[in-house]
Short mmCIF file of C-alpha atoms in Angstrom, two decimals:
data_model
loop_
_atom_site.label_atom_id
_atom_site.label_comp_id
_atom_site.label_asym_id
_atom_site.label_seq_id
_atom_site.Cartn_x
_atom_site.Cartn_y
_atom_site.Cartn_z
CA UNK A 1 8.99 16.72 10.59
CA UNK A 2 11.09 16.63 7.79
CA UNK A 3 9.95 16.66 3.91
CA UNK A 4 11.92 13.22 3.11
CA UNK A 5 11.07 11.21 6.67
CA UNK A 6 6.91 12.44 5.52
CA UNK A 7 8.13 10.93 1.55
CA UNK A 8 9.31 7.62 3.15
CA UNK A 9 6.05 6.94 5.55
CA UNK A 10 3.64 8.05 2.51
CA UNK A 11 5.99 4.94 0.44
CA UNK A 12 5.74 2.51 2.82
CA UNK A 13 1.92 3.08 3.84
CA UNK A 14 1.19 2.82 0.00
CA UNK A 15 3.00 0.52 -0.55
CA UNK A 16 0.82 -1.61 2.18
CA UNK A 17 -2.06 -0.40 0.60
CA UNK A 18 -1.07 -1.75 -3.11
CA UNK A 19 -0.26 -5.16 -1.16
CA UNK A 20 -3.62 -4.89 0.29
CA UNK A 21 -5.57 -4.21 -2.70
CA UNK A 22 -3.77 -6.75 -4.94
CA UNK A 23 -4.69 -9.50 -1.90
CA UNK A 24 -8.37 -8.29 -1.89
CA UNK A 25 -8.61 -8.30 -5.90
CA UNK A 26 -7.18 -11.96 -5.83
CA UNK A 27 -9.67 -13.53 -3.36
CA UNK A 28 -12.61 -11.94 -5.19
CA UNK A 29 -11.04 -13.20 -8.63
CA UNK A 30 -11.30 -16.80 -7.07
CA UNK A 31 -14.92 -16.69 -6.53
#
């Protein structure tokens, strides 16, 4: 597998995980 294809999966998964974070932080602000 190549160095850049491994770059662009590790950006995309964390980019999910920011999104998921930011979603969980949100709903336990509204409490």
């Amino acid at each position: 597998m190549d160095i850049y294809q491994v770059f662009m999966v590790m950006l995309s998964f964390g980019t999910f995980i920011i999104a998921l974070l930011t979603l969980i932080i949100r709903m336990i602000n509204k409490k």
